[in-house]
Coordinates of C-alpha atoms and ligand atoms in Angstrom, one line a residue:
M1 CA 0.0 0.0 0.0
S2 CA 1.4 3.4 -0.9
N3 CA 1.9 6.0 1.8
P4 CA -0.4 8.8 0.6
E5 CA 1.5 11.6 2.3
T6 CA 5.1 10.9 1.4
T7 CA 6.2 13.8 -0.8
Q8 CA 9.9 13.8 0.0
G9 CA 12.0 13.8 -3.1
K10 CA 9.0 14.5 -5.3
A11 CA 7.4 17.7 -6.3
A12 CA 4.3 18.3 -4.2
P13 CA 1.1 18.8 -6.2
E14 CA 0.2 22.4 -7.1
L15 CA -2.2 24.3 -4.9
S16 CA -5.8 24.4 -6.0
E17 CA -7.4 27.5 -7.5
A18 CA -9.4 28.9 -4.5
R19 CA -6.7 28.6 -1.8
K20 CA -7.7 28.8 1.8
V21 CA -5.5 28.9 4.8
Y22 CA -6.3 27.9 8.4
I23 CA -3.8 29.4 11.0
K24 CA -3.5 27.9 14.4
T25 CA -1.6 30.1 16.9
Y26 CA 0.0 28.9 20.1
G27 CA 1.7 31.0 22.8
C28 CA 2.0 34.7 23.4
Q29 CA 0.7 37.9 21.9
M30 CA 3.8 38.1 19.7
N31 CA 2.7 34.9 18.0
V32 CA -0.8 36.4 17.5
Y33 CA 0.8 39.4 15.8
D34 CA 3.0 37.1 13.7
S35 CA 0.0 35.1 12.6
E36 CA -1.8 38.2 11.5
R37 CA 1.2 39.3 9.5
M38 CA 1.5 35.8 7.9
A39 CA -2.2 36.1 7.1
D40 CA -1.5 39.5 5.5
I41 CA 1.3 38.0 3.4
L42 CA -0.8 35.0 2.3
A43 CA -3.8 37.3 1.6
A44 CA -1.6 39.3 -0.8
E45 CA -1.0 36.0 -2.6
G46 CA -4.7 35.4 -3.0
Y47 CA -5.4 33.2 0.0
K48 CA -8.7 33.4 1.8
S49 CA -9.4 32.2 5.3
A50 CA -10.7 28.8 6.1
E51 CA -13.2 28.3 8.9
T52 CA -11.8 24.9 9.8
P53 CA -8.6 22.9 9.0
E54 CA -10.9 20.4 7.0
D55 CA -11.8 23.3 4.7
A56 CA -8.2 24.5 4.2
D57 CA -5.6 24.1 1.4
L58 CA -2.9 25.2 3.8
V59 CA -2.8 24.6 7.5
L60 CA -0.2 26.8 9.2
L61 CA 0.8 26.0 12.8
N62 CA 2.4 29.0 14.5
T63 CA 4.1 27.4 17.4
C64 CA 5.6 28.4 20.8
H65 CA 8.6 26.7 22.4
I66 CA 8.6 28.5 25.8
R67 CA 7.6 25.6 28.0
E68 CA 7.8 21.8 28.2
K69 CA 6.4 19.4 25.7
A70 CA 5.9 22.2 23.2
A71 CA 7.4 20.1 20.4
E72 CA 5.5 17.0 21.4
K73 CA 2.2 18.9 21.2
V74 CA 3.1 20.1 17.8
Y75 CA 3.9 16.6 16.6
S76 CA 0.6 15.3 17.9
E77 CA -1.2 18.1 16.2
I78 CA 0.6 17.3 12.9
G79 CA -0.5 13.6 13.4
R80 CA -4.1 14.8 13.5
L81 CA -3.6 16.9 10.4
R82 CA -1.9 14.0 8.6
A83 CA -5.3 12.2 8.4
L84 CA -7.0 15.4 7.0
K85 CA -4.3 15.7 4.4
A86 CA -4.8 12.1 3.4
R87 CA -8.5 12.6 3.2
A88 CA -8.1 15.8 1.1
R89 CA -5.8 13.9 -1.3
G90 CA -8.5 11.2 -1.6
D91 CA -10.9 14.0 -2.6
G92 CA -8.4 15.2 -5.3
R93 CA -7.2 18.2 -3.2
A94 CA -3.7 19.1 -2.3
M95 CA -3.5 20.2 1.3
K96 CA -0.2 21.6 2.6
I97 CA 1.0 21.7 6.2
A98 CA 3.4 24.4 7.3
V99 CA 5.0 24.8 10.7
A100 CA 6.1 28.3 11.8
G101 CA 7.3 29.9 15.0
C102 CA 9.7 28.9 17.7
V103 CA 9.3 25.1 17.5
A104 CA 10.0 25.4 13.8
Q105 CA 13.2 27.4 14.7
A106 CA 14.3 25.0 17.4
E107 CA 13.5 21.7 15.6
G108 CA 14.2 22.8 12.0
A109 CA 14.8 19.9 9.6
E110 CA 14.0 17.4 12.3
I111 CA 10.3 18.2 11.7
L112 CA 10.5 17.2 8.0
K113 CA 12.3 14.0 9.1
R114 CA 9.8 13.0 11.8
A115 CA 6.7 14.3 10.1
Q116 CA 6.5 13.3 6.5
S117 CA 3.2 15.2 6.1
V118 CA 4.8 18.6 6.7
D119 CA 5.7 20.6 3.6
V120 CA 7.3 23.7 5.0
V121 CA 9.1 24.7 8.2
V122 CA 9.7 28.4 8.6
G123 CA 11.4 30.2 11.6
P124 CA 10.0 33.4 13.1
Q125 CA 12.5 35.6 11.2
S126 CA 11.7 34.2 7.8
Y127 CA 7.9 34.6 7.4
H128 CA 8.2 36.8 4.4
R129 CA 9.7 33.7 2.6
L130 CA 6.5 31.7 3.1
P131 CA 4.9 32.3 -0.4
A132 CA 8.2 31.4 -2.2
L133 CA 8.6 28.3 -0.1
L134 CA 5.1 27.2 -0.7
K135 CA 5.4 27.9 -4.5
A136 CA 8.7 26.0 -4.8
G137 CA 6.7 22.8 -4.6
K138 CA 9.4 21.0 -2.6
R139 CA 9.5 20.2 1.1
A140 CA 11.6 23.0 2.6
V141 CA 13.1 24.4 5.8
E142 CA 14.0 28.1 6.3
T143 CA 15.3 28.9 9.8
E144 CA 18.1 31.3 9.1
F145 CA 18.2 34.7 10.7
P146 CA 18.3 36.6 7.4
A147 CA 20.3 39.8 7.0
E148 CA 17.2 41.6 5.7
S149 CA 14.4 42.1 8.1
K150 CA 11.1 40.3 7.5
F151 CA 9.4 43.7 8.4
D152 CA 10.7 45.1 5.2
H153 CA 8.7 42.6 3.2
M154 CA 5.3 42.8 4.9
P155 CA 2.3 44.1 3.0
E156 CA 0.4 47.1 4.3
P157 CA -1.4 46.2 7.5
G158 CA -5.2 46.2 7.0
F159 CA -4.8 44.6 3.6
R160 CA -6.3 41.5 5.0
N161 CA -9.8 40.7 6.1
M162 CA -8.9 37.2 7.3
R163 CA -10.2 35.3 10.3
L164 CA -7.5 33.7 12.5
P165 CA -9.2 30.8 14.2
G166 CA -6.1 29.6 16.1
D167 CA -5.6 28.8 19.8
R168 CA -5.3 31.9 21.9
P169 CA -4.4 31.0 25.5
Q170 CA -3.7 34.7 26.3
P171 CA -6.0 36.6 23.9
L172 CA -5.8 39.9 25.9
L173 CA -6.5 42.6 23.3
Q174 CA -6.7 40.3 20.3
Q175 CA -9.3 41.8 17.9
Q176 CA -11.9 39.5 16.4
A177 CA -11.8 39.7 12.7
G178 CA -15.2 39.9 11.1
L179 CA -16.5 42.5 13.6
P180 CA -17.7 45.8 12.2
R181 CA -14.8 47.7 13.9
H182 CA -11.4 46.6 15.3
A183 CA -11.0 48.4 18.6
A184 CA -7.6 47.1 19.7
A185 CA -4.5 45.7 18.0
F186 CA -1.0 44.5 18.6
L187 CA 2.0 46.2 16.9
T188 CA 5.4 44.5 17.2
V189 CA 8.2 47.1 17.6
Q190 CA 11.1 44.9 18.8
E191 CA 12.1 41.3 18.6
G192 CA 14.7 39.0 20.0
C193 CA 16.6 39.3 23.2
D194 CA 20.2 39.7 24.3
K195 CA 19.6 39.1 28.0
F196 CA 20.2 35.3 28.1
C197 CA 18.3 34.4 31.3
T198 CA 19.5 30.9 32.0
F199 CA 16.0 29.4 31.7
C200 CA 14.9 31.0 28.5
V201 CA 15.0 29.9 24.8
V202 CA 14.0 33.2 23.4
P203 CA 17.6 34.4 22.6
Y204 CA 18.1 31.2 20.6
T205 CA 14.7 31.0 18.8
R206 CA 14.1 34.7 18.1
G207 CA 17.7 35.7 17.9
A208 CA 19.5 39.0 18.8
E209 CA 17.6 42.1 19.8
F210 CA 16.2 44.0 16.8
S211 CA 14.2 47.2 16.9
R212 CA 12.0 48.4 13.9
P213 CA 12.6 51.9 12.7
V214 CA 10.4 54.6 14.1
A215 CA 9.0 55.6 10.7
R216 CA 7.7 52.1 9.9
I217 CA 6.0 51.8 13.3
V218 CA 4.4 55.2 12.9
E219 CA 3.1 54.2 9.5
E220 CA 1.7 51.0 10.8
A221 CA 0.0 52.8 13.8
E222 CA -1.5 55.4 11.4
A223 CA -2.9 52.6 9.2
L224 CA -4.4 50.9 12.3
A225 CA -5.9 54.2 13.4
A226 CA -7.4 54.7 9.9
R227 CA -9.1 51.3 10.3
G228 CA -10.7 52.4 13.6
V229 CA -8.2 50.9 16.1
K230 CA -8.1 53.0 19.3
D231 CA -6.0 50.8 21.6
V232 CA -2.5 49.7 20.5
M233 CA -0.4 47.3 22.5
L234 CA 3.3 47.6 21.4
L235 CA 5.0 44.2 21.5
G236 CA 8.5 43.0 22.0
Q237 CA 10.2 40.1 23.8
N238 CA 12.1 42.8 25.6
V239 CA 10.1 45.8 24.5
N240 CA 11.6 48.4 26.8
A241 CA 15.1 47.8 25.3
Y242 CA 13.6 49.3 22.1
H243 CA 16.1 51.5 20.3
G244 CA 14.9 51.9 16.7
A245 CA 16.4 54.3 14.2
G246 CA 14.7 57.7 14.4
P247 CA 13.7 59.8 11.4
A248 CA 16.9 61.7 11.6
A249 CA 20.3 60.4 12.9
G250 CA 20.3 58.4 16.1
A251 CA 18.1 55.9 17.8
W252 CA 14.9 56.6 19.7
P253 CA 14.1 54.9 23.1
L254 CA 10.7 53.5 23.8
A255 CA 9.6 56.6 25.8
R256 CA 10.1 58.8 22.7
L257 CA 8.4 56.4 20.4
L258 CA 5.4 56.3 22.8
A259 CA 5.3 60.1 22.8
R260 CA 5.3 60.2 19.0
L261 CA 2.6 57.5 18.8
S262 CA 0.4 59.4 21.2
E263 CA 0.3 62.3 18.8
I264 CA -1.6 60.1 16.3
S265 CA -5.2 61.1 16.2
G266 CA -7.6 58.2 16.7
I267 CA -5.2 56.2 18.9
E268 CA -6.5 56.8 22.4
R269 CA -4.7 54.1 24.4
L270 CA -1.2 52.8 24.3
R271 CA 0.4 49.9 26.3
Y272 CA 3.6 47.9 25.8
T273 CA 4.7 44.4 26.8
T274 CA 7.0 42.6 27.9
S275 CA 9.4 44.7 29.8
H276 CA 12.6 43.8 31.6
P277 CA 13.1 45.6 35.0
R278 CA 16.7 46.5 34.0
D279 CA 15.5 48.4 30.9
M280 CA 12.9 50.6 32.8
S281 CA 14.8 53.9 32.1
D282 CA 14.0 57.2 33.8
D283 CA 12.4 58.6 30.7
L284 CA 10.1 55.6 30.4
I285 CA 9.1 55.9 34.0
A286 CA 8.4 59.7 33.4
A287 CA 6.3 58.7 30.3
H288 CA 3.9 57.0 32.7
R289 CA 3.5 60.4 34.4
D290 CA 3.4 62.6 31.3
L291 CA 1.5 60.7 28.6
P292 CA -2.2 60.5 29.2
K293 CA -2.7 58.0 26.5
L294 CA -0.2 55.6 28.1
M295 CA -2.5 53.3 30.1
P296 CA -1.9 52.6 33.8
Y297 CA -0.9 49.0 33.3
L298 CA 2.5 47.5 33.2
H299 CA 3.7 43.9 32.8
L300 CA 7.0 43.7 34.6
P301 CA 8.1 40.1 35.2
A302 CA 10.2 39.5 38.4
Q303 CA 10.5 35.7 38.0
S304 CA 11.6 35.2 41.6
G305 CA 11.8 37.1 44.9
S306 CA 15.0 35.4 46.0
D307 CA 18.3 37.2 45.2
R308 CA 20.1 33.8 45.1
I309 CA 17.7 32.5 42.4
L310 CA 17.7 35.8 40.5
A311 CA 21.5 35.6 40.2
L312 CA 21.3 31.9 39.1
M313 CA 18.7 33.0 36.5
N314 CA 21.1 35.7 35.3
R315 CA 18.3 38.2 35.7
R316 CA 20.7 41.2 36.3
H317 CA 18.4 42.6 38.9
D318 CA 17.8 41.8 42.6
R319 CA 14.8 42.0 44.8
N320 CA 15.6 45.5 46.1
F321 CA 16.1 46.9 42.6
Y322 CA 12.7 45.5 41.6
L323 CA 10.9 46.9 44.7
R324 CA 12.6 50.3 44.3
L325 CA 11.6 50.3 40.6
V326 CA 7.9 49.6 41.5
E327 CA 8.0 52.5 44.0
R328 CA 9.4 54.9 41.4
L329 CA 6.7 53.8 38.9
R330 CA 4.0 54.2 41.4
R331 CA 5.2 57.7 42.3
A332 CA 5.1 58.6 38.6
R333 CA 1.6 57.0 38.1
P334 CA -0.1 56.2 41.4
D335 CA -2.9 54.1 39.9
L336 CA -0.5 51.9 38.0
A337 CA -1.6 48.2 37.9
L338 CA 1.3 45.8 37.9
S339 CA 1.4 42.4 36.3
G340 CA 4.2 39.9 36.3
D341 CA 5.6 36.5 35.5
F342 CA 7.0 34.0 38.1
I343 CA 8.8 30.7 37.7
V344 CA 8.7 28.2 40.6
G345 CA 11.0 25.3 41.1
F346 CA 14.0 26.8 39.2
P347 CA 17.0 24.5 39.8
G348 CA 18.3 25.0 43.4
E349 CA 15.2 26.8 44.6
T350 CA 14.7 26.0 48.3
E351 CA 11.6 26.6 50.5
A352 CA 13.3 29.8 51.8
D353 CA 13.8 31.0 48.2
F354 CA 10.2 30.3 47.4
S355 CA 9.1 32.1 50.5
A356 CA 11.0 35.2 49.3
T357 CA 8.9 35.0 46.1
L358 CA 5.7 34.9 48.1
D359 CA 7.0 37.9 50.1
L360 CA 7.7 39.9 47.0
V361 CA 4.2 39.1 45.6
R362 CA 2.7 40.4 48.9
A363 CA 4.9 43.5 48.9
V364 CA 4.1 44.5 45.3
G365 CA 0.4 43.7 45.2
Y366 CA -0.1 42.6 41.6
A367 CA -3.3 43.2 39.8
Q368 CA -2.7 39.9 38.0
A369 CA 0.3 37.7 37.1
Y370 CA 1.3 34.6 35.3
S371 CA 3.2 31.8 37.1
F372 CA 4.9 28.7 35.7
K373 CA 6.7 25.6 36.9
Y374 CA 10.3 25.7 35.7
S375 CA 10.6 23.6 32.6
P376 CA 14.1 22.7 31.3
R377 CA 14.5 24.0 27.8
P378 CA 17.2 22.1 25.8
G379 CA 20.2 24.2 25.1
T380 CA 19.7 26.7 27.9
P381 CA 22.2 26.8 30.8
A382 CA 19.8 25.8 33.6
A383 CA 18.5 22.7 31.8
G384 CA 21.7 20.8 32.8
E385 CA 21.3 21.5 36.5
A386 CA 19.9 19.2 39.2
Q387 CA 16.1 19.6 39.0
V388 CA 13.6 20.3 41.7
P389 CA 11.1 17.3 41.9
D390 CA 7.9 17.9 40.0
A391 CA 5.7 17.3 43.1
V392 CA 7.5 20.2 44.9
K393 CA 7.1 22.5 41.8
A394 CA 3.4 21.6 41.6
E395 CA 2.8 22.3 45.3
R396 CA 4.7 25.6 45.2
L397 CA 2.8 26.7 42.0
Q398 CA -0.5 26.0 43.7
R399 CA 0.5 28.2 46.7
L400 CA 1.8 31.0 44.5
Q401 CA -1.3 30.9 42.3
A402 CA -3.6 31.1 45.4
L403 CA -1.8 34.2 46.6
L404 CA -1.8 35.8 43.1
D405 CA -5.6 35.0 42.8
E406 CA -6.1 36.7 46.2
G407 CA -4.2 39.8 45.0
Q408 CA -6.2 39.9 41.7
A409 CA -9.5 39.6 43.6
A410 CA -8.5 42.4 46.0
F411 CA -7.5 44.6 43.1
N412 CA -10.8 44.0 41.3
A413 CA -12.8 44.5 44.4
K414 CA -11.5 48.1 44.6
M415 CA -13.2 48.8 41.3
L416 CA -16.8 48.4 42.7
G417 CA -18.7 51.6 42.1
R418 CA -15.9 53.2 40.1
E419 CA -16.5 54.9 36.8
F420 CA -14.0 54.9 33.9
D421 CA -13.7 54.8 30.2
L422 CA -14.3 51.4 28.6
L423 CA -13.3 50.5 25.0
L424 CA -16.0 48.1 23.8
E425 CA -14.3 45.4 21.7
K426 CA -16.7 42.5 21.0
P427 CA -19.9 40.7 21.8
G428 CA -20.2 39.2 25.3
K429 CA -21.3 35.7 26.2
R430 CA -25.0 36.5 26.1
P431 CA -27.1 38.4 23.6
G432 CA -27.2 42.2 24.2
Q433 CA -23.9 42.1 26.1
L434 CA -20.6 43.6 25.0
V435 CA -17.1 43.2 26.5
G436 CA -14.4 45.8 26.7
R437 CA -11.2 46.5 28.5
S438 CA -10.7 48.9 31.4
P439 CA -7.6 51.1 31.5
W440 CA -6.1 48.4 33.8
L441 CA -6.8 45.7 31.2
Q442 CA -9.6 44.0 33.0
A443 CA -12.4 42.6 31.0
V444 CA -15.7 44.4 31.7
H445 CA -19.1 43.2 30.6
V446 CA -21.9 45.7 29.9
D447 CA -25.4 45.6 28.3
A448 CA -25.0 47.6 25.1
P449 CA -26.0 47.4 21.4
E450 CA -23.6 45.9 18.9
S451 CA -23.4 49.3 17.2
L452 CA -21.2 50.4 20.0
I453 CA -18.4 47.9 19.3
G454 CA -15.3 50.1 18.8
A455 CA -16.7 53.0 21.0
M456 CA -15.2 54.4 24.1
V457 CA -18.0 54.6 26.7
K458 CA -18.2 55.7 30.3
V459 CA -19.1 52.8 32.5
A460 CA -19.9 52.3 36.3
V461 CA -18.9 49.0 37.8
D462 CA -21.7 47.3 39.7
R463 CA -20.5 43.8 40.2
I464 CA -17.2 41.9 40.5
G465 CA -16.9 38.5 38.9
S466 CA -14.2 35.9 39.4
N467 CA -12.2 37.0 36.4
S468 CA -13.9 40.0 35.1
L469 CA -16.1 43.0 36.0
F470 CA -19.7 43.9 35.2
G471 CA -21.0 47.4 34.8
A472 CA -23.6 49.7 33.3
L473 CA -23.2 52.5 30.7
V474 CA -23.2 55.9 32.3
D475 CA -23.6 58.6 29.7
P476 CA -25.9 58.2 26.8
P477 CA -23.3 56.5 24.6
R478 CA -22.2 57.5 21.2
A479 CA -22.4 54.9 18.4
V480 CA -19.4 54.6 16.0
A481 CA -20.0 55.8 12.5
Ligands
SAM1 N1 11.0 38.8 28.1 C1 10.2 38.6 29.2 C2 10.9 38.8 30.5 O1 12.1 39.0 30.6 O2 10.3 38.7 31.5 C3 9.6 37.2 29.2 C4 9.4 36.4 27.9 S1 8.9 34.8 28.1 C5 8.3 34.6 26.5 C6 7.5 34.7 29.0 C7 7.6 34.1 30.4 O3 7.7 32.7 30.2 C8 8.8 34.4 31.2 O4 8.6 35.7 31.8 C9 8.9 33.3 32.1 O5 8.2 33.5 33.3 C10 8.3 32.1 31.4 N2 9.3 31.2 31.0 C11 10.3 31.4 30.1 N3 11.1 30.3 30.1 C12 10.6 29.4 31.0 C13 11.0 28.1 31.4 N4 12.0 27.5 30.9 N5 10.2 27.5 32.3 C14 9.1 28.1 32.8 N6 8.7 29.3 32.5 C15 9.5 30.0 31.5
SF4_2 FE1 13.9 35.4 27.9 FE2 12.9 37.7 28.8 FE3 15.2 36.8 29.8 FE4 15.1 37.7 27.3 S1 14.8 38.9 29.2 S2 16.1 35.8 28.0 S3 13.1 37.0 26.6 S4 13.1 35.8 30.0

């Protein structure tokens, strides 16, 4: 019996006329942004969006490698797609499978070897090569860090009207394609990282730090504003290390970029993520005081509260530095909501180290935070160290998450009775309900007509839910044209 999906060594069949792509996204906001840009690139090549993988001529998995079993999850997803591909072939259709993102970068040609059904493997810095790789008709891998930037090869944002049906574990401000207005959008300004924390794969999968030029970012933000986007989240693995070429000579820091973007009419809210504590410069702290459009929310990962562990992690900051930084930020912007990331069970972490993390969490009072069990990533320095037993990691994670949940509940409880501006983004769970984001990034549900999607409205909070707030419109709201 012939193996229907073996294409190695042979030219793969040509794509059918009406090509449709299904993109499944794993991981962080950066990957959501990348998926949108790949959708733009493919739309420029005539691709439409497929509602399901069954309906697609191309299934693109945009993968994440940050935590354990990432590659295994991708291989089992490919296994499921293999059956679809065989079925499509039985129906006389040529379906392709492409793997992009950080697993593609880390595994490279191994994916083609292990998964015969995969046609193209493309790393995060080579997305612009996707159409050429697909057209070449051969199985291919592209995981170089090319000299030219992928950003120079992207079509205009807004070209596409494509649905991205992928996984979104942290959707935050992700806009829902297909709605009448897009209220919020991501904009990548920086990529890669030179910090080399000993647990992290990012410097290896995303490469060295790179900042996009100011002019290109301004152009993209203006295009988003023209499409009705009001809330822009600037993205970067280490976004506050931004130092993009300015319009004249010299590089601009993030604070100056934020000031320039806040001059764009239509953009009413700005945020940025993810920041490293070491790169919170004085001018960036001052921007939180001086720029009304910069929202009072900052994701500032600490990872641990123990100086010993922070040193082993190569974080380049200690507990005191972090706490002093938080104080300075809160002096600049007293209502600032802080969010963070924590790793428990890093190699060598003792109960005393973990207690120091719990203390730090209590001292800061996070509005919300993400926490993870340490997961050894192949090729990173900490992966070779003696590991904390999984049961210990699991127990610590549970205690940390209980404390973080308490903090989040306390932060949300303070919102009861408060009035603030809410940017309505999409329909809620029940008819007649819309959901928007508060200035502090909380989801807020209100009863409001769909015509108000994309509008900034005044809301009064009348109930606190477990993960979100509920409120009522205050002023007679204005519908968006
Ligand atoms: N650049 C950001 C910073 O410095 O905080 C973080 C980027 S990373 C994509 C997001 C989060 O994943 C990290 O803050 C860290 O908490 C977590 N993470 C990264 N590597 C990890 C690992 N090996 N095990 C567990 N969590 C990890
Ligand atoms: Fe990874 Fe962030 Fe450390 Fe860079 S700063 S190595 S992205 S955790």
